[in-house]
Short mmCIF file of C-alpha atoms in Angstrom, two decimals:
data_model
loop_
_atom_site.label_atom_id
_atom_site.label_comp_id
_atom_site.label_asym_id
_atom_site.label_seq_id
_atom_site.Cartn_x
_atom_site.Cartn_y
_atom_site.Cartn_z
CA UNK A 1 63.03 -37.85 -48.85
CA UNK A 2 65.67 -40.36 -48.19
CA UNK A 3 68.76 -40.85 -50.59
CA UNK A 4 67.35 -44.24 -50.91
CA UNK A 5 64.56 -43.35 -52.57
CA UNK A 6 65.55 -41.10 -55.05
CA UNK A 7 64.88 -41.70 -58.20
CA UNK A 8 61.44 -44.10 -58.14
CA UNK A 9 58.15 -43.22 -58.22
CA UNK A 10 56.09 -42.94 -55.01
CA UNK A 11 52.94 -44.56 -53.91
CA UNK A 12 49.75 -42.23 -53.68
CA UNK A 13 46.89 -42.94 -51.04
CA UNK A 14 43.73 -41.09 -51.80
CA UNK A 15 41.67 -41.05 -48.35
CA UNK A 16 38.38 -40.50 -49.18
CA UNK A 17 38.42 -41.59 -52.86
CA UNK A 18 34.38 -41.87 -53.31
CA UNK A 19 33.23 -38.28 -51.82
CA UNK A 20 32.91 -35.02 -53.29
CA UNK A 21 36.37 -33.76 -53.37
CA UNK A 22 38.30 -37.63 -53.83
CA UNK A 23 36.07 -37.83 -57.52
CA UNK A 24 37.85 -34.56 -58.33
CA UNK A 25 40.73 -36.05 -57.19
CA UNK A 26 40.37 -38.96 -59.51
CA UNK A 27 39.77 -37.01 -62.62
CA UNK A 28 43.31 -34.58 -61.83
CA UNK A 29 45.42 -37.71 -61.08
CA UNK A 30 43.86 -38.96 -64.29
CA UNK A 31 44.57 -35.83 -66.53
CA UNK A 32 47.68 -34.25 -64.89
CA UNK A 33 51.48 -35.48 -65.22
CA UNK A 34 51.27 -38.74 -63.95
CA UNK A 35 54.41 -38.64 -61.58
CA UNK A 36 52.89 -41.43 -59.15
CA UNK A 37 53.72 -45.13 -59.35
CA UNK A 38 50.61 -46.93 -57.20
CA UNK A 39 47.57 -45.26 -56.19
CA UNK A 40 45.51 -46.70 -53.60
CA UNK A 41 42.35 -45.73 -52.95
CA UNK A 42 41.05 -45.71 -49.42
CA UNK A 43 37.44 -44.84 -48.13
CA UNK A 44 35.35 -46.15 -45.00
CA UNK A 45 34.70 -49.61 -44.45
CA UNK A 46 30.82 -48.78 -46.64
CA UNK A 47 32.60 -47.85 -49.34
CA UNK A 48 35.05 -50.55 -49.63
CA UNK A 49 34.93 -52.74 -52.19
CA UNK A 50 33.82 -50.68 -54.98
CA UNK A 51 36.09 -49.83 -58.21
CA UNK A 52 36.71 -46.45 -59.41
CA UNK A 53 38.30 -45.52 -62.78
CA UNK A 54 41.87 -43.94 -62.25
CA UNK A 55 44.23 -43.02 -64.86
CA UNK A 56 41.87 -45.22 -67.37
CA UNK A 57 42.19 -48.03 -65.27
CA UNK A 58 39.75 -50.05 -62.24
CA UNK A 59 40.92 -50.14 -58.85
CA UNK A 60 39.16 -51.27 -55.95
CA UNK A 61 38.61 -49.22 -52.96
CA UNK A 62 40.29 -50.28 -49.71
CA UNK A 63 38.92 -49.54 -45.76
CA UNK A 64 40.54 -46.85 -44.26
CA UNK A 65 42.64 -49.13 -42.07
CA UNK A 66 46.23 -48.85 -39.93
CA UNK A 67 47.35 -51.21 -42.44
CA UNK A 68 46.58 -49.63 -45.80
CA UNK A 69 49.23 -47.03 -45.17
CA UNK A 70 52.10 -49.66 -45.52
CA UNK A 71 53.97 -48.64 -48.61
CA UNK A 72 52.57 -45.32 -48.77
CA UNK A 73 54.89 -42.37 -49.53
CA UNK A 74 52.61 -39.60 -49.87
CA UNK A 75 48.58 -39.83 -48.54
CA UNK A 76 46.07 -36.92 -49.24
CA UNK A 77 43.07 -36.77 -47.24
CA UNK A 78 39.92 -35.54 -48.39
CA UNK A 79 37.33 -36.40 -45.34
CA UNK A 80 36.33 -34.47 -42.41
CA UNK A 81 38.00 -32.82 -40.13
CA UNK A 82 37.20 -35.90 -36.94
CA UNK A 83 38.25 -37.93 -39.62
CA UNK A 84 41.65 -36.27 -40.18
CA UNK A 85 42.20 -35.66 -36.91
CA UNK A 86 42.18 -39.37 -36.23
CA UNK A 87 43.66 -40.81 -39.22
CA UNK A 88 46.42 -38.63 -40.30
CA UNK A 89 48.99 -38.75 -37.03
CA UNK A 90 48.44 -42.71 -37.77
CA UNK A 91 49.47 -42.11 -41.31
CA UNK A 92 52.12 -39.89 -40.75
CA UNK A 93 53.22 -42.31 -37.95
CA UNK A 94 53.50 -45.32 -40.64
CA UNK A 95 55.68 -43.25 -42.65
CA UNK A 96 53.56 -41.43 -45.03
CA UNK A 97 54.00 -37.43 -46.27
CA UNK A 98 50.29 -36.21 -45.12
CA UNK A 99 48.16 -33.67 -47.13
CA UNK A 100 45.20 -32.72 -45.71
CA UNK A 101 42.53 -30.78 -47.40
CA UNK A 102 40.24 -30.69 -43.79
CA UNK A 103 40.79 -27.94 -41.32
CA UNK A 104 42.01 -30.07 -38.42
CA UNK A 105 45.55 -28.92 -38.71
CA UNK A 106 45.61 -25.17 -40.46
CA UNK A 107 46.27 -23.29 -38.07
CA UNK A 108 49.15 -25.96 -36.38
CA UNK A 109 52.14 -23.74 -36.13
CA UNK A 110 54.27 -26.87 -36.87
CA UNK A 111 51.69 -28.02 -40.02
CA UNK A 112 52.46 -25.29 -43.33
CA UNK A 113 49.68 -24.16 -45.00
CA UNK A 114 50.80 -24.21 -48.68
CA UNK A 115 49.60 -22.54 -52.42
CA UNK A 116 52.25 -23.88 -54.10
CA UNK A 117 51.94 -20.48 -56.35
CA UNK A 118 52.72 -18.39 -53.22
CA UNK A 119 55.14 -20.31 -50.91
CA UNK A 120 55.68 -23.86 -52.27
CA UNK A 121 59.08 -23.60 -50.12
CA UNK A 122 57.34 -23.90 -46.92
CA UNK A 123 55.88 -27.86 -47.91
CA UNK A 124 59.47 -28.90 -47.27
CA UNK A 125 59.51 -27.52 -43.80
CA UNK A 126 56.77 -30.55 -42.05
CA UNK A 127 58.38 -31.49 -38.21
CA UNK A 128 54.56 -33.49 -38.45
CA UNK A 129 54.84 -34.83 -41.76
CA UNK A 130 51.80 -33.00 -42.45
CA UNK A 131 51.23 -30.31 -45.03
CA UNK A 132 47.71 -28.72 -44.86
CA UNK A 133 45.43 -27.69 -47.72
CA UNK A 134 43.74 -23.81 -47.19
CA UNK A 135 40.04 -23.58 -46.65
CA UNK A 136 37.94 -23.41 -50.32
CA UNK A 137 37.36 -19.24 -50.09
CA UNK A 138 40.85 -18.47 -49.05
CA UNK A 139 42.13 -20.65 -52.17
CA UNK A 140 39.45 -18.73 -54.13
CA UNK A 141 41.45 -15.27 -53.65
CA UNK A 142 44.52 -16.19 -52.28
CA UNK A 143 46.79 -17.09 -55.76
CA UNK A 144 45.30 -13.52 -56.89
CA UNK A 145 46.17 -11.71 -53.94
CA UNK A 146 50.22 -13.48 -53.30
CA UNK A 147 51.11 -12.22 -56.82
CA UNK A 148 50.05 -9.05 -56.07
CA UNK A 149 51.62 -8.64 -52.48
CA UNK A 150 55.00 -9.75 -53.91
CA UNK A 151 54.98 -6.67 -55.95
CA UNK A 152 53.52 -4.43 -53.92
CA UNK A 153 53.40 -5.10 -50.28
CA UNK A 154 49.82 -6.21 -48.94
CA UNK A 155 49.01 -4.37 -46.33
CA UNK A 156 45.15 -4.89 -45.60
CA UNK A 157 42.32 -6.40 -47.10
CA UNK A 158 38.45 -6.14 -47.34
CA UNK A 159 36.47 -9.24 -48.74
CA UNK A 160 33.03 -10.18 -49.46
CA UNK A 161 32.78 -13.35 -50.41
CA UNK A 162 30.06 -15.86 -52.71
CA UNK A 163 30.11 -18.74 -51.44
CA UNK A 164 28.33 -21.87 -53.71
CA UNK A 165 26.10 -24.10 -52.16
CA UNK A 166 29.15 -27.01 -52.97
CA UNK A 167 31.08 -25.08 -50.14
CA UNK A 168 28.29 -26.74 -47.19
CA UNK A 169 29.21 -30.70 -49.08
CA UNK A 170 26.26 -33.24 -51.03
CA UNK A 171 23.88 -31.83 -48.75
CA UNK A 172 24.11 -28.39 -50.08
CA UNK A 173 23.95 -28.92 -53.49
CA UNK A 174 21.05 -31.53 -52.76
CA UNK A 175 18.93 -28.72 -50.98
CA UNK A 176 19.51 -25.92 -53.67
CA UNK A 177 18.72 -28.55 -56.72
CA UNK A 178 15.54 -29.04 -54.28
CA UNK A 179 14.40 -25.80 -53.69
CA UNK A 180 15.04 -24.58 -57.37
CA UNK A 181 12.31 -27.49 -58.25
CA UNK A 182 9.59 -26.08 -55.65
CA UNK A 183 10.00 -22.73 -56.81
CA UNK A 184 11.42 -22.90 -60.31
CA UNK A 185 7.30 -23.03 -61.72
CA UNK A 186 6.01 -20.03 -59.26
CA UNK A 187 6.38 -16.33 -61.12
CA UNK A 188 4.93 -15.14 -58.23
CA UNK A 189 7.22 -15.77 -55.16
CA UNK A 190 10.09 -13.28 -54.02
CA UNK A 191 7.59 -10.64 -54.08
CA UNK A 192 6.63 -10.78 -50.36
CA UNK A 193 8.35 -11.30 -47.28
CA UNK A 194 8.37 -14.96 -46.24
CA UNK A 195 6.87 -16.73 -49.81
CA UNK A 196 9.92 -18.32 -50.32
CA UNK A 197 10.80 -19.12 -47.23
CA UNK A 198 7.50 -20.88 -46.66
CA UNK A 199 7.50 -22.82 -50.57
CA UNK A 200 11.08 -24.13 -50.07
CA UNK A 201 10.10 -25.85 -46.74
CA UNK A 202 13.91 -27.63 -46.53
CA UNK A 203 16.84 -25.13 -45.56
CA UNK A 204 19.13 -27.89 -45.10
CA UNK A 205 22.29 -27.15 -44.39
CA UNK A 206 21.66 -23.51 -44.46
CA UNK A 207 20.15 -21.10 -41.96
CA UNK A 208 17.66 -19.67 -44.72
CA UNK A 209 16.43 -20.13 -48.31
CA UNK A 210 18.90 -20.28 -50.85
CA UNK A 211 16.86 -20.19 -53.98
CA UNK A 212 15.79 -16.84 -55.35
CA UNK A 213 17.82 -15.32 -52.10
CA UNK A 214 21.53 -14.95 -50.62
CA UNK A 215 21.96 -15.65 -47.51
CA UNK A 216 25.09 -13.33 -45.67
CA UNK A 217 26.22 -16.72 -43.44
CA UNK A 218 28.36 -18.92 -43.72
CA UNK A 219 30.32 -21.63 -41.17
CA UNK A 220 29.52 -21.86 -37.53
CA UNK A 221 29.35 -19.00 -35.03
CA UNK A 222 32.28 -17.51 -32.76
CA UNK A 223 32.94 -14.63 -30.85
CA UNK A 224 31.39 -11.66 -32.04
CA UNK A 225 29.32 -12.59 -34.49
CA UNK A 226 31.96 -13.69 -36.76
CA UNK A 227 31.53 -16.79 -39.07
CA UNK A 228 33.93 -19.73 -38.57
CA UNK A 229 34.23 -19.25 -41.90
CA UNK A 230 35.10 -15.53 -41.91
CA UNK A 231 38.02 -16.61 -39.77
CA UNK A 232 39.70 -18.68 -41.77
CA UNK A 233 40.44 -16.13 -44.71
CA UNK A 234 41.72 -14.05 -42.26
CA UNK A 235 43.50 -16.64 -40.14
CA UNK A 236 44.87 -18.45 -43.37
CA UNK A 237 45.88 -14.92 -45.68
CA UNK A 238 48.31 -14.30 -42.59
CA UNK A 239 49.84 -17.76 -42.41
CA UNK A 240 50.17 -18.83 -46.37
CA UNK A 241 51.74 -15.08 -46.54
CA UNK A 242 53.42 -14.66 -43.57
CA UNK A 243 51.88 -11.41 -42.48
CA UNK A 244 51.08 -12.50 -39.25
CA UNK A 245 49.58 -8.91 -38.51
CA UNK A 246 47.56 -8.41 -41.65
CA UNK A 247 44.32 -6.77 -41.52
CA UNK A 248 41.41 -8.70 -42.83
CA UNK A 249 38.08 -8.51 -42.23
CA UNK A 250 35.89 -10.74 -44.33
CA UNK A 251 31.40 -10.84 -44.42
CA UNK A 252 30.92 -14.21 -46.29
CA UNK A 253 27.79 -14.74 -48.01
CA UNK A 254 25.72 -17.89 -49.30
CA UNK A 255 24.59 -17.72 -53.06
CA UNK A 256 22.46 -19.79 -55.33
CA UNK A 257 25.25 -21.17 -57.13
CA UNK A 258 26.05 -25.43 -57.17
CA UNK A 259 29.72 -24.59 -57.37
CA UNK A 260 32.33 -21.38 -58.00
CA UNK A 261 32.76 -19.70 -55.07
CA UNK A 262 33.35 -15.59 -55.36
CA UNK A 263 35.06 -12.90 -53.90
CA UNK A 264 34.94 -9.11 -54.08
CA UNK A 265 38.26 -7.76 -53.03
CA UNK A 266 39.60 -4.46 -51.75
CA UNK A 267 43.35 -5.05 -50.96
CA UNK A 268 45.39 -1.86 -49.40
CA UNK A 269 49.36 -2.10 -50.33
CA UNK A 270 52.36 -0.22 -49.02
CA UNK A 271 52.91 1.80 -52.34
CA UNK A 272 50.70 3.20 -55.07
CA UNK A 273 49.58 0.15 -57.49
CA UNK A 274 47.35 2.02 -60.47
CA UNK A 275 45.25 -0.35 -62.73
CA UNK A 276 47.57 -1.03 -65.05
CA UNK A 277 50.58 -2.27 -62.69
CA UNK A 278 48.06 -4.50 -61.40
CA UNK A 279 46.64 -5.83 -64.47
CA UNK A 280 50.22 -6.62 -65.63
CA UNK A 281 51.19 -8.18 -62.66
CA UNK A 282 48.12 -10.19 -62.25
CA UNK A 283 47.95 -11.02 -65.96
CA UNK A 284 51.37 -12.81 -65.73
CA UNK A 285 50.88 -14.30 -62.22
CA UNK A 286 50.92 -18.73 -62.31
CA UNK A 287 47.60 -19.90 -61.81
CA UNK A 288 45.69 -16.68 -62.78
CA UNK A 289 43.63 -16.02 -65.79
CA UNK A 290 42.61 -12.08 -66.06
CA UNK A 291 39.34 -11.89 -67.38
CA UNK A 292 38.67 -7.86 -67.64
CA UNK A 293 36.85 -6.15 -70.22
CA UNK A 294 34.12 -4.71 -69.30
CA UNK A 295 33.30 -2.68 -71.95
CA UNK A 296 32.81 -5.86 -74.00
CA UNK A 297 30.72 -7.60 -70.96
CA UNK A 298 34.38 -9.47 -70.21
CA UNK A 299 34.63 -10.68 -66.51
CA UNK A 300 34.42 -14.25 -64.40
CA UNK A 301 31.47 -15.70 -63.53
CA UNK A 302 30.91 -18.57 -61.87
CA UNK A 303 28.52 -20.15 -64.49
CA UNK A 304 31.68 -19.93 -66.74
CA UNK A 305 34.53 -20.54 -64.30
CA UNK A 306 33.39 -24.04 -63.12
CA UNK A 307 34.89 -27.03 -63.80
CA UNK A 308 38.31 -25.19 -64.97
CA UNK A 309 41.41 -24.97 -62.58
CA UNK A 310 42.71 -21.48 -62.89
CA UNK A 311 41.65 -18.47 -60.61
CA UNK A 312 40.21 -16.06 -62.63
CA UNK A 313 40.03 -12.43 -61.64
CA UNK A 314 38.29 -9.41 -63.51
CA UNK A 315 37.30 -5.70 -62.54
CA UNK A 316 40.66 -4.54 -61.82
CA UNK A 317 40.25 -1.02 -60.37
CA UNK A 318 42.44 1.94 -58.41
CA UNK A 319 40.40 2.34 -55.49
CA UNK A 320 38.67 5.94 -56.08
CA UNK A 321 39.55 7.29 -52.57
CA UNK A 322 43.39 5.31 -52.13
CA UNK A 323 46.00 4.98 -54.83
CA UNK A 324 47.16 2.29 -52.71
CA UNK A 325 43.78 0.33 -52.94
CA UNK A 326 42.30 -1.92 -55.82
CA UNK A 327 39.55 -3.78 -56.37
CA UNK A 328 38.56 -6.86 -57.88
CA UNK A 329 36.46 -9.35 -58.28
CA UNK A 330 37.55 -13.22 -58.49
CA UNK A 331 36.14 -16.74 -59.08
CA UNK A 332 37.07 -20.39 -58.47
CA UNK A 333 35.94 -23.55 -58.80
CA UNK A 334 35.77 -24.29 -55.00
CA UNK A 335 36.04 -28.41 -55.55
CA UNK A 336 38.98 -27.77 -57.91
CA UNK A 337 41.64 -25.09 -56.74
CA UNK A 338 39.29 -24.61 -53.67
CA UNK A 339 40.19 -28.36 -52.78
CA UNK A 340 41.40 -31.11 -55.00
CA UNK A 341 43.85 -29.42 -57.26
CA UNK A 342 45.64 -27.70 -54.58
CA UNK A 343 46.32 -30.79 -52.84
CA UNK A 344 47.14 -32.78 -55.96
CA UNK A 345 49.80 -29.90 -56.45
CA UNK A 346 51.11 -29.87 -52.57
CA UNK A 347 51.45 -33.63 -53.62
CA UNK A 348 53.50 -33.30 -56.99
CA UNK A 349 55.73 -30.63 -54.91
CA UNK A 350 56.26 -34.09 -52.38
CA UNK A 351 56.56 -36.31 -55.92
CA UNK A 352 59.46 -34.36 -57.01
CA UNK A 353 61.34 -34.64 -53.58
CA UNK A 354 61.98 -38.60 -54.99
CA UNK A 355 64.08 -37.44 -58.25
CA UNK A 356 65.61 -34.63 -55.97
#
């Protein structure tokens, strides 16, 4: 930030104020520091009009426009990715700092992909003036997994993830709330092949029944019969870590959950790790809670996990066969870390730039 603008507080845009994500938004700019002076809300021209309760006060909604970006210092954009794609440049070209929680611009080797626990640094480095927000399942491991690679060396990881039905938008949590109705009163289904399949009637946006099932897809289909959204934890680990040659392979699975995404983890390091060195390491790492006593019935779950902010991780183990490996297991809220608090804090890291 300029010289000349050191020192005031800067003007928040929240683009896409009235979905999923921007309502999460609303509640963390109404809870966390407040280090913003306006915040404008922006949605699309349907949604304009409306007033939304931010930091205990009304403000009206305003259409996503050329024009609403005048003033703006910093803009975070919680819409799709055709939306991004054709409103941030125009944001960025008014003079705004972009954060974009979409996947239009990951992978942009001139766009940083920031966890402002594992490489805040890189948000100041923006030729675009765009900073981009990782995918929901990457953020669900990747706080977890940057604490322990600074210690240790990452060398490799295995994942299997559990993916919410939040993760596929409205729609998905719509259809699972629907198909827990239809078979919710039925003792008798999920004891043959197809019962379920045939009471639900709806997938939506899923390729099979969700309720009383899992289904081992997620994303859109690429080469080899990898998931789009496979991809991104591997394409994403290697940028926000800058292990460009990192092996990852990831099977990410559908579960009957509203929100919390999971992930089972098998991460390979350079040097011996043993369960305690990475307890203690994870157990003092920012934005991680360790959850781990299983003797006591001790671990994250999404049914407790949701709706809090931390990335909680639990079943710490040295890998039998490798005292180089451990597993874990690890939850978070995918609308929260997954989504709106990361970008709130990639926005606070832009904030502070003003009193710099």
């Amino acid at each position: 930030m300029s010289a000349a603008n050191a020192g005031r507080r800067p003007t928040l845009a929240v683009v896409g104020a009235t979905g999923a994500v921007g309502t999460v938004m609303l509640d963390l700019l109404s809870t966390r520091e407040d280090v913003w002076g306006e915040i404008r809300l922006i949605a699309s021209p349907r949604s304009a009009g409306r007033r939304l309760t931010v930091r205990g006060e009304q403000v009206e909604v305003i259409a996503l426009s050329e024009e609403a970006f005048d003033g703006v210092d910093v803009a975070m954009f919680d819409v799709p990715d055709e939306v991004s794609a054709a409103w941030v440049p125009v944001a960025a070209a008014r003079g705004a700092v972009c954060v974009d929680n979409s996947g239009a611009f990951r992978m942009d080797p001139e766009v940083p992909l920031v966890v402002p626990e594992v490489n805040p640094d890189d948000a100041r480095r923006r030729p675009k003036g765009v900073i981009a927000n990782p995918n929901c399942t990457t953020l669900s491991l990747i706080v977890a997994i940057g604490a322990l690679h600074r210690s240790f060396g990452l060398e490799e990881l295995v994942v299997a993830s559990y993916q919410a039905a939040s993760g596929a938008g409205q729609a998905g949590i719509d259809t699972l709330y629907g198909q827990l109705e239809k078979v919710g009163g039925t003792r008798t289904l999920g004891q043959r092949a197809g019962d379920v399949r045939g009471a639900v009637g709806d997938f939506g946006p899923f390729p099979a029944p969700l309720a009383l099932n899992v289904v081992p897809w997620a994303g859109s289909l690429k080469d080899a019969g990898w998931s789009s959204e496979e991809l991104k934890i591997r394409n994403e680990s290697r940028k926000i870590l800058g292990l460009p040659g990192l092996r990852v392979n990831a099977t990410c699975v559908r579960v009957p959950v509203v929100t919390t995404h999971s992930v089972a983890v098998h991460a390979r390091f350079s040097r011996p790790v043993g369960r305690d060195a990475a307890w203690e390491t994870l157990r003092n790492a920012p934005g991680v809670v360790l959850s781990d006593d299983p003797e006591h019935g001790e671990y994250p779950t999404p049914a407790d996990v949701v709706g809090t902010d931390p990335t909680w991780v639990g079943r710490v183990r040295e890998s039998l066969d490798d005292p180089n490996g451990v597993e874990f297991f690890v939850c978070g809220d995918n609308l929260r870390k997954g989504a709106a608090l990361n970008t709130a804090q990639i926005a606070e890291l832009l904030a502070a730039e003003f009193s710099d």
